[in-house]
CSV table of C-alpha atoms and ligand atoms in Angstrom, one decimal:
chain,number,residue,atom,x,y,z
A,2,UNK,CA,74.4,21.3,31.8
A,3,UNK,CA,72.6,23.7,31.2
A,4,UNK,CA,69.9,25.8,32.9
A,5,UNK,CA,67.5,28.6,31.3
A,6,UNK,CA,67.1,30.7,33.7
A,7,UNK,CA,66.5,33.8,31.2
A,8,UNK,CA,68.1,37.4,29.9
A,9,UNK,CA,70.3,36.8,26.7
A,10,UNK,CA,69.7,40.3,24.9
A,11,UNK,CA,70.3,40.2,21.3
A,12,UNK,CA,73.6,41.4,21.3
A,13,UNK,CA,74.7,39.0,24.4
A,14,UNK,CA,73.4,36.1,22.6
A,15,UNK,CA,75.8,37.1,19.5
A,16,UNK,CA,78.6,38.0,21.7
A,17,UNK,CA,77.8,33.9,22.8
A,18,UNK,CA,77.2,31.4,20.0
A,19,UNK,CA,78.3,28.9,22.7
A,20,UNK,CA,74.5,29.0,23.4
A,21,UNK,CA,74.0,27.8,19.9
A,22,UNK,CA,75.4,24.5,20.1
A,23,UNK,CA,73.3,21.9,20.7
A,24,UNK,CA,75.9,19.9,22.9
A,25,UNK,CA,76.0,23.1,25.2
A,26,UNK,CA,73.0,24.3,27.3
A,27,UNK,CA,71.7,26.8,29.6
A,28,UNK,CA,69.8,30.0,30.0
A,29,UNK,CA,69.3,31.8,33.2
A,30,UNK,CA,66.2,33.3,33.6
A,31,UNK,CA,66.1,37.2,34.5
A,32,UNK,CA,61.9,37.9,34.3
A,33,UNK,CA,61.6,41.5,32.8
A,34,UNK,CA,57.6,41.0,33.8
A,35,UNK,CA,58.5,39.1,36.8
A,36,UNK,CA,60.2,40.6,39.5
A,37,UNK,CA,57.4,39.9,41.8
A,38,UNK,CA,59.1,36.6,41.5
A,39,UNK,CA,62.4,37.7,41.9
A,40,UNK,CA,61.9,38.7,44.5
A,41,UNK,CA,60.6,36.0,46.7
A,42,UNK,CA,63.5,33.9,45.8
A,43,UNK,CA,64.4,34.5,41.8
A,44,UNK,CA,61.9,31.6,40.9
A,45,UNK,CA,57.9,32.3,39.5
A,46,UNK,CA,57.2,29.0,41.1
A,47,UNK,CA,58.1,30.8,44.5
A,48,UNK,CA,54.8,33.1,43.7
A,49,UNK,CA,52.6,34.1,46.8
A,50,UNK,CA,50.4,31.3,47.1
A,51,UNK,CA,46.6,32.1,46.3
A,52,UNK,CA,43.7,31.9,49.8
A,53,UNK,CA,43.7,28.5,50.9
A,54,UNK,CA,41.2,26.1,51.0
A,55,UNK,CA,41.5,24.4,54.5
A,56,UNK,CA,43.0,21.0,54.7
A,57,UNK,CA,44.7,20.8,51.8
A,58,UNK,CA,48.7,21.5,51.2
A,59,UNK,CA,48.7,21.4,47.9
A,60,UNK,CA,45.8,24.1,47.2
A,61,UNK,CA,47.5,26.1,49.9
A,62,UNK,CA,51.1,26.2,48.6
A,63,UNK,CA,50.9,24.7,45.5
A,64,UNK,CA,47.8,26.0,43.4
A,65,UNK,CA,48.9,25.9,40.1
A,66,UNK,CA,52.1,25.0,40.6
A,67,UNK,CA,54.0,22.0,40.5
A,68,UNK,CA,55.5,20.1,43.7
A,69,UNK,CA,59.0,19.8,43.3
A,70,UNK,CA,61.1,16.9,43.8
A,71,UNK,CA,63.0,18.3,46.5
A,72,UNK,CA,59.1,19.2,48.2
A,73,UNK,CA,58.7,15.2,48.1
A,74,UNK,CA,62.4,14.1,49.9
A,75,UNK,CA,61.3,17.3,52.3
A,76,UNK,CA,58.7,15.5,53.3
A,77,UNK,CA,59.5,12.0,53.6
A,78,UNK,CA,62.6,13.4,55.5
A,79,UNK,CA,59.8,14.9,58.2
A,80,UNK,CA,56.3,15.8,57.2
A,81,UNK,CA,55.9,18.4,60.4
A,82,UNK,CA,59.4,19.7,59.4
A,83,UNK,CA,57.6,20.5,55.9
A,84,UNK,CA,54.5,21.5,57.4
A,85,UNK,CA,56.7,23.8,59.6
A,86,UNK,CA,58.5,25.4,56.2
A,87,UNK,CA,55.5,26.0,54.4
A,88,UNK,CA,53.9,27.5,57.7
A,89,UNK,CA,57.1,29.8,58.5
A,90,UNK,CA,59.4,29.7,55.1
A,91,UNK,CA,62.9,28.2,54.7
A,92,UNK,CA,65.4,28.4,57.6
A,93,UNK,CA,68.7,30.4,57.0
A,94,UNK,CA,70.9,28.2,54.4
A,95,UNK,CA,73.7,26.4,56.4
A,96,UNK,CA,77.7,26.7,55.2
A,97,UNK,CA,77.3,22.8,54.5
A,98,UNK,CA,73.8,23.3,52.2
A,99,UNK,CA,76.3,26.5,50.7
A,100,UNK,CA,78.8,24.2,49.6
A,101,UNK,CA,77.1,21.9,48.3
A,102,UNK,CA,75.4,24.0,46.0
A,103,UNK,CA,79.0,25.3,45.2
A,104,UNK,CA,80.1,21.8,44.5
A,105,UNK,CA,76.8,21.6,42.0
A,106,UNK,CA,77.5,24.4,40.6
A,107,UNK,CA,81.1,22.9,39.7
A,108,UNK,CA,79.7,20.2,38.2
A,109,UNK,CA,77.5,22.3,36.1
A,110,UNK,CA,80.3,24.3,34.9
A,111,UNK,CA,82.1,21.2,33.9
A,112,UNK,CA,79.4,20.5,30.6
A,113,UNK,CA,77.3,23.7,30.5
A,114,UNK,CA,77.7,26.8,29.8
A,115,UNK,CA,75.4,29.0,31.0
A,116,UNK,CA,73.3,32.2,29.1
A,117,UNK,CA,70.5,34.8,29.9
A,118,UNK,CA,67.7,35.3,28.3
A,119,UNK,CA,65.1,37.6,29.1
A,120,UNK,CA,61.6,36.1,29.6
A,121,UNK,CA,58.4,38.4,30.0
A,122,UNK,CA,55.6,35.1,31.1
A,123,UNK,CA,54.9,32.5,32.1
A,124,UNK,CA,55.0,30.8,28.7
A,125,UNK,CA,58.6,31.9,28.2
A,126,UNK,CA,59.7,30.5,31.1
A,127,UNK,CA,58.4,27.4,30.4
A,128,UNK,CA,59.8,27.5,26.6
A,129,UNK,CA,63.0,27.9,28.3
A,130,UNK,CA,62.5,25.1,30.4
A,131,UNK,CA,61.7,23.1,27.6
A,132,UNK,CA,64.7,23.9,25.5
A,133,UNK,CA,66.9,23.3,28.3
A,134,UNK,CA,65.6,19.8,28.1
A,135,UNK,CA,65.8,19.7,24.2
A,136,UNK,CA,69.4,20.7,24.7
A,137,UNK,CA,70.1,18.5,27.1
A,138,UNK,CA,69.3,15.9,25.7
A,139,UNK,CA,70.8,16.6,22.9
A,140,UNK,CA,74.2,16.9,24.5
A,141,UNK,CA,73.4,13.8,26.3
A,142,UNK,CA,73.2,12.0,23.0
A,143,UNK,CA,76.5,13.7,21.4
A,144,UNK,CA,78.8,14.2,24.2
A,145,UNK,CA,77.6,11.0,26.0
A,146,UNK,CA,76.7,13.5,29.3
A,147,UNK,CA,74.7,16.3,30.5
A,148,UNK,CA,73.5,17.9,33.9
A,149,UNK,CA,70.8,19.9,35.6
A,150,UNK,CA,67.8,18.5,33.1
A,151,UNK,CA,64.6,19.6,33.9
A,152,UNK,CA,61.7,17.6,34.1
A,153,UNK,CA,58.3,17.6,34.6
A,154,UNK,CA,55.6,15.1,34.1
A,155,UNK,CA,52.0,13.5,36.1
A,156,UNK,CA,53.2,11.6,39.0
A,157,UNK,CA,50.0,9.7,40.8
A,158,UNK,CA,47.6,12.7,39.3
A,159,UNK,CA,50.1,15.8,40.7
A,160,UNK,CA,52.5,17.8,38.5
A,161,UNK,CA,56.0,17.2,39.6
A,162,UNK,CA,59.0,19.3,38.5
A,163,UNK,CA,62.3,18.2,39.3
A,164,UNK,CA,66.2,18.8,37.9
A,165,UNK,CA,67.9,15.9,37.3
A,166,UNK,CA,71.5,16.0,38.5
A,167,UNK,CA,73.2,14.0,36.1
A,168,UNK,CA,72.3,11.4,33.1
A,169,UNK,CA,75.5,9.8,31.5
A,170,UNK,CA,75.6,7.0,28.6
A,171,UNK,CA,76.9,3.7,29.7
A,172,UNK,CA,80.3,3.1,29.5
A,173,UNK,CA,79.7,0.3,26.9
A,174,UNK,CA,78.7,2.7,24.1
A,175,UNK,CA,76.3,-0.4,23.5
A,176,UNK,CA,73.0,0.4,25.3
A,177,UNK,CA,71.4,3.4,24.6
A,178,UNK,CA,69.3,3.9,27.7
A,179,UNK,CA,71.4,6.5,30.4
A,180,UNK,CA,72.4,6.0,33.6
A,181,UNK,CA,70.7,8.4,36.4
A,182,UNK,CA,73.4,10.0,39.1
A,183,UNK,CA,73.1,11.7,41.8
A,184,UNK,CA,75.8,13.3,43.7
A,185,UNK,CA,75.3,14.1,47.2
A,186,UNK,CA,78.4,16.5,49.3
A,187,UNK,CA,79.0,15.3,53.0
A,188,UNK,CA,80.4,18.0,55.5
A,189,UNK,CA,81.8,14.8,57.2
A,190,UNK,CA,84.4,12.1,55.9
A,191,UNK,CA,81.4,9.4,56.8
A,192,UNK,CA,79.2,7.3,55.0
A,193,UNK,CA,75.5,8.2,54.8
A,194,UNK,CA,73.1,7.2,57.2
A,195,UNK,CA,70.1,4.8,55.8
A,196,UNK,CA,67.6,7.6,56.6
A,197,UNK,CA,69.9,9.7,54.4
A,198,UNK,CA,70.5,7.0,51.7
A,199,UNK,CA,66.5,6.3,51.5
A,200,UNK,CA,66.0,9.8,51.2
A,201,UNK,CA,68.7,10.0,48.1
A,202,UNK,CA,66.7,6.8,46.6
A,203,UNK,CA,62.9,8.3,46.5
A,204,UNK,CA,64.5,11.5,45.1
A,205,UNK,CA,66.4,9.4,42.1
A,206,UNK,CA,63.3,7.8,41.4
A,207,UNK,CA,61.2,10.5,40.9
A,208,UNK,CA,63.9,11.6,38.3
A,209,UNK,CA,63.4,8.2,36.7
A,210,UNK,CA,59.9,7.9,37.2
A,211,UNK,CA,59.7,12.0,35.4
A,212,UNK,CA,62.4,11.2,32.7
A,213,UNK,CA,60.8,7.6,31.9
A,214,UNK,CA,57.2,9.2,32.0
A,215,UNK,CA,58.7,11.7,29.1
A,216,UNK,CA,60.3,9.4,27.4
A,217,UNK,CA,57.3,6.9,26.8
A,218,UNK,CA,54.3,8.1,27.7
A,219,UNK,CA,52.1,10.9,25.6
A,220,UNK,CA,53.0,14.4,27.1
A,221,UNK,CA,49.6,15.7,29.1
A,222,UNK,CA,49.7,18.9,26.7
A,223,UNK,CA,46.5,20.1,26.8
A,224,UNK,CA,46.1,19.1,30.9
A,225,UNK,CA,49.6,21.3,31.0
A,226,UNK,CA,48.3,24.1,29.8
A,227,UNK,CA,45.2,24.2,31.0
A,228,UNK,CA,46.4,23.2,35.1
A,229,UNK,CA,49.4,25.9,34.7
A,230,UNK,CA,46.8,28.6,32.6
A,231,UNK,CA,48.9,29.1,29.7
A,232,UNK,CA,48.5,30.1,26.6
A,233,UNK,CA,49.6,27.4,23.7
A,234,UNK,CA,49.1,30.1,21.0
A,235,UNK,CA,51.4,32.5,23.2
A,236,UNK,CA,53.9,34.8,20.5
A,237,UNK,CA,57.4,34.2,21.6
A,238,UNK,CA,59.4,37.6,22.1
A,239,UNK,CA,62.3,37.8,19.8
A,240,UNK,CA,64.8,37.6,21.9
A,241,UNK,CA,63.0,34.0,22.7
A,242,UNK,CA,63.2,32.9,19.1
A,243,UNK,CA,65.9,34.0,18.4
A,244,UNK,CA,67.4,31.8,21.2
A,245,UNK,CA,65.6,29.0,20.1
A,246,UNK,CA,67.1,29.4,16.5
A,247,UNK,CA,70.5,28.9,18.1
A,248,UNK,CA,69.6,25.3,18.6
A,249,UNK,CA,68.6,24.9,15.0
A,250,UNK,CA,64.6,25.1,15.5
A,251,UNK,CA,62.1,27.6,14.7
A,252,UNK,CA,59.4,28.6,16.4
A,253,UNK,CA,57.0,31.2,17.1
A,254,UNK,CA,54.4,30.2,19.5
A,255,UNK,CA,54.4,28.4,23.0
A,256,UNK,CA,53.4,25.3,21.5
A,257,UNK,CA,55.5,24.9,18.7
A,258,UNK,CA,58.2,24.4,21.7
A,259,UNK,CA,55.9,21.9,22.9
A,260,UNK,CA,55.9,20.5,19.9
A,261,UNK,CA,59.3,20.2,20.1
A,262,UNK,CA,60.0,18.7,23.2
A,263,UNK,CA,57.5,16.2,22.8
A,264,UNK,CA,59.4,15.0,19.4
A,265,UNK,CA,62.1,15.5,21.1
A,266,UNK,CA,61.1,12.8,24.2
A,267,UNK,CA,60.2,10.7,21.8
A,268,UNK,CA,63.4,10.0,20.3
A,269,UNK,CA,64.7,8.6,23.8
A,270,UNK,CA,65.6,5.7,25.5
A,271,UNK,CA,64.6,4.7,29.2
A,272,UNK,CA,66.8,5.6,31.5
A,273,UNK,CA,68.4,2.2,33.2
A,274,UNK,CA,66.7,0.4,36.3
A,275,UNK,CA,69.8,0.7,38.0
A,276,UNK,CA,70.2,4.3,39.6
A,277,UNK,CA,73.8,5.8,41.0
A,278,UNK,CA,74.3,7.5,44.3
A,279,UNK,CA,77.5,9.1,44.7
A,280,UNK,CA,78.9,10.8,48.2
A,281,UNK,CA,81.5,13.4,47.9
A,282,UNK,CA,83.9,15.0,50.8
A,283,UNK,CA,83.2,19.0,50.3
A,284,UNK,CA,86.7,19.5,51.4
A,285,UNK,CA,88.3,17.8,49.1
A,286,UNK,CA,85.9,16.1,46.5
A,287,UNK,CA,86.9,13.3,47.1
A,288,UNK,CA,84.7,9.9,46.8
A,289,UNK,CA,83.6,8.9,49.8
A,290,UNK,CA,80.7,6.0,48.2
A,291,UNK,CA,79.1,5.1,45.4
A,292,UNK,CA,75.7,3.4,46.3
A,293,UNK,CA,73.8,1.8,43.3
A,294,UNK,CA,70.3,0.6,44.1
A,295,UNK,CA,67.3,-1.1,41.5
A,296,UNK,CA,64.2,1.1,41.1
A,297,UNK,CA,61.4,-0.2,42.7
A,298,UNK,CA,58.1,0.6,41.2
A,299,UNK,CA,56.4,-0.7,43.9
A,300,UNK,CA,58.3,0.9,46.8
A,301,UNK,CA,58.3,4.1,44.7
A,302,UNK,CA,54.6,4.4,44.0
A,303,UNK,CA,54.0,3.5,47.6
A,304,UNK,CA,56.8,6.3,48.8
A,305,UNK,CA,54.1,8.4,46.8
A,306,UNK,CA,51.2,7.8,47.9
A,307,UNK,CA,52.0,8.4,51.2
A,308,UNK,CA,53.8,12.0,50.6
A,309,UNK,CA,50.8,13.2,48.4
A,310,UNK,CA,48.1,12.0,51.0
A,311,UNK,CA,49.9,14.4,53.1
A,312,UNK,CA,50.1,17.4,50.9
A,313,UNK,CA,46.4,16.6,49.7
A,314,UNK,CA,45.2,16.8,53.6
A,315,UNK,CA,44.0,13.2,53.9
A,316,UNK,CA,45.7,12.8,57.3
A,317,UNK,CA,48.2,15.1,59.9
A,318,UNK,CA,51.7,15.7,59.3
A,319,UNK,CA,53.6,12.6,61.1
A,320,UNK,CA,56.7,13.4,63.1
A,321,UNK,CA,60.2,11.8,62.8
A,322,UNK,CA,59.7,8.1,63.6
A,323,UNK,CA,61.6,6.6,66.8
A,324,UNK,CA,64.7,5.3,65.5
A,325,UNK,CA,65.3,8.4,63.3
A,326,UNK,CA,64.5,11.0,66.2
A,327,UNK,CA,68.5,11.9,65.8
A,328,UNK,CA,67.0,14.0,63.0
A,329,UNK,CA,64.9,16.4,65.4
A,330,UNK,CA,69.0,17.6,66.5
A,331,UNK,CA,69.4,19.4,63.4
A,332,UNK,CA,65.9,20.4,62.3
A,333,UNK,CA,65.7,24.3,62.9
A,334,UNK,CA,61.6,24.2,64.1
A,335,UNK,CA,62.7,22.1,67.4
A,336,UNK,CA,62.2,24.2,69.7
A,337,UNK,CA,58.6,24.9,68.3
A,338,UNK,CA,58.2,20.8,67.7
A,339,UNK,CA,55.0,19.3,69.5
A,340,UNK,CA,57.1,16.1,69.6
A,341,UNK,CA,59.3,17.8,72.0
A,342,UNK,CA,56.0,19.3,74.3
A,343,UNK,CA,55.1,15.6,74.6
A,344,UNK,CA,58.5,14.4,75.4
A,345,UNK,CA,61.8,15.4,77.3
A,346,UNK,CA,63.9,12.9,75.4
A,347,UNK,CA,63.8,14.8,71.9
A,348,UNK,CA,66.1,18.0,70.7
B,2,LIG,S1,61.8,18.5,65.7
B,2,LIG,FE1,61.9,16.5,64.7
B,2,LIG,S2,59.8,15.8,64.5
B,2,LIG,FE2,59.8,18.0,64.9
B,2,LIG,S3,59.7,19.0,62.9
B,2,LIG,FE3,61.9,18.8,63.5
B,2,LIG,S4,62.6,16.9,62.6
B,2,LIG,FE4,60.4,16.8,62.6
């Protein structure tokens, strides 16, 4: 897999022609212009948001900026819980959420290999993005797997980001359209709840909505550039190019890698209607389920809907439902809930 998250110098990139193959992947970004970003959590999507207008989320927290995937499963989890996070910031990372992002990173490590490159904008960032995917797909198509893709694409008129966790060609060697997998760690040697197996399926389905929307639908360029105000004609440094050369293209500008990845989509097969959750013991790694489910276009787009009318301000934030309240027991804001003002029974 493969991630660009940005600062291969010259001379590191050399010392790693690893970088150059096309079945290996991954820059990590280190933002010479951008440690405001840094910063506030190593990501220029974590950028202080701009004055808000009232009402809506998405101007608030989100102006020119994509909602991620994981800001979609936040919210169908709890919208108040999201509303609360946004309002107050992330609560402290739990030794559970710390392993499982260990266990990722495991399975990162297992197909990518992982360099720096420098980037100094926005529109080097977003190159890097790009050739991640480029790369990834590319391994994907030689090696038969690849993990940690980014994606991005129009979902119901919002930008949507999102890293898919694992595509993998079918067994068969037959069809050419990849399986989507998920793999979810469980502190506990028990099965997933349906609350928590819902919540896996809207997040896999955004992947295949994003990755589907790539693959067949005409890439939004000019609505990209103009929602995240870049620059297509933006010079790439050298240290850019020259990373891009390692995977056999040339380019100077922002848009040639556009160009690119939009060729590159284009030479790709749906992904497969039938999506893969997996649910690992962090102990020991061991399988505790493998849950396939259909994509439902109609469930999904529904699923949607509802999520963005919430982050565009249509309506309040709803609380945990009844039968799910056992959620409010692990959700850090309780003690600041209104649910639990109104009630003794909750938290
Ligand atoms: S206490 Fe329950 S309803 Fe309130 S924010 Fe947390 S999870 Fe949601």
């Amino acid at each position: 897999m493969a991630i660009i998250e940005a600062a291969l110098s010259a001379a590191a990139a050399a010392a790693r022609p690893v970088v150059f193959s096309a079945a290996r992947r991954a820059v990590s970004l280190s933002c010479a212009a951008y440690k405001f970003a840094a910063s506030s959590g190593g990501d220029i999507e974590d950028s202080p948001p701009p004055p808000p207008p009232r009402g809506s989320l998405l101007a608030r927290f989100r102006d020119r900026r994509a909602l991620a995937v994981t800001d979609i499963t936040a919210t169908e989890w709890c919208e108040k819980q999201m509303e609360f996070v946004l309002e107050h910031g992330r609560p402290e990372r739990t030794q559970a959420m710390k392993a499982g992002s260990e266990r990722h990173a495991q399975l990162e490590q297992e197909v990518i290999e992982r360099a720096d490159v420098t980037v100094r904008s926005l529109e080097e960032l977003w190159a890097v993005k790009f050739m991640n995917f480029i790369m990834g797909a590319n391994q994907l198509m030689l090696e038969g797997i690849t993990r940690e893709l980014p994606v991005i694409g129009l979902v119901e008129g919002s930008w949507m980001t999102g890293v898919i966790d694992e595509l993998r060609m079918p067994p068969d060697a037959i069809s050419l359209h990849p399986i989507l997998v998920d793999t979810k760690t469980r502190f506990k040697p028990t099965v997933p709840s349906e609350a928590q197996k819902r919540n896996g399926r809207l997040q896999v389905m955004c992947y295949k909505y994003l990755w589907d929307n790539l693959i067949g639908e005409k890439f939004p360029a000019d609505n990209f550039f103009s929602y995240f105000d870049l620059d297509p004609s933006y010079l790439l440094s050298d240290d850019i190019k020259q990373f891009i050369r390692f995977s056999g293209l040339n380019a100077k500008t922002f848009e040639d890698v556009v160009k690119y990845f939009k060729v590159t989509c284009h030479t790709l097969a749906r992904s497969q209607e039938q999506l893969l959750l997996r649910y690992e013991l962090q102990a020991d790694n061991s399988l505790l389920e493998e849950y396939q489910f259909s994509y439902d276009a109609g469930w999904f787009k529904d699923q949607i809907q509802e999520v963005l009318s919430f982050w565009r301000g249509s309506r309040e934030p709803r609380y945990v439902s009844e039968e799910e309240r056992w959620k409010c027991s692990f959700c850090k804001f309780a003690n600041n809930c209104p649910l639990n003002a109104s009630t003794s029974r909750c938290c």
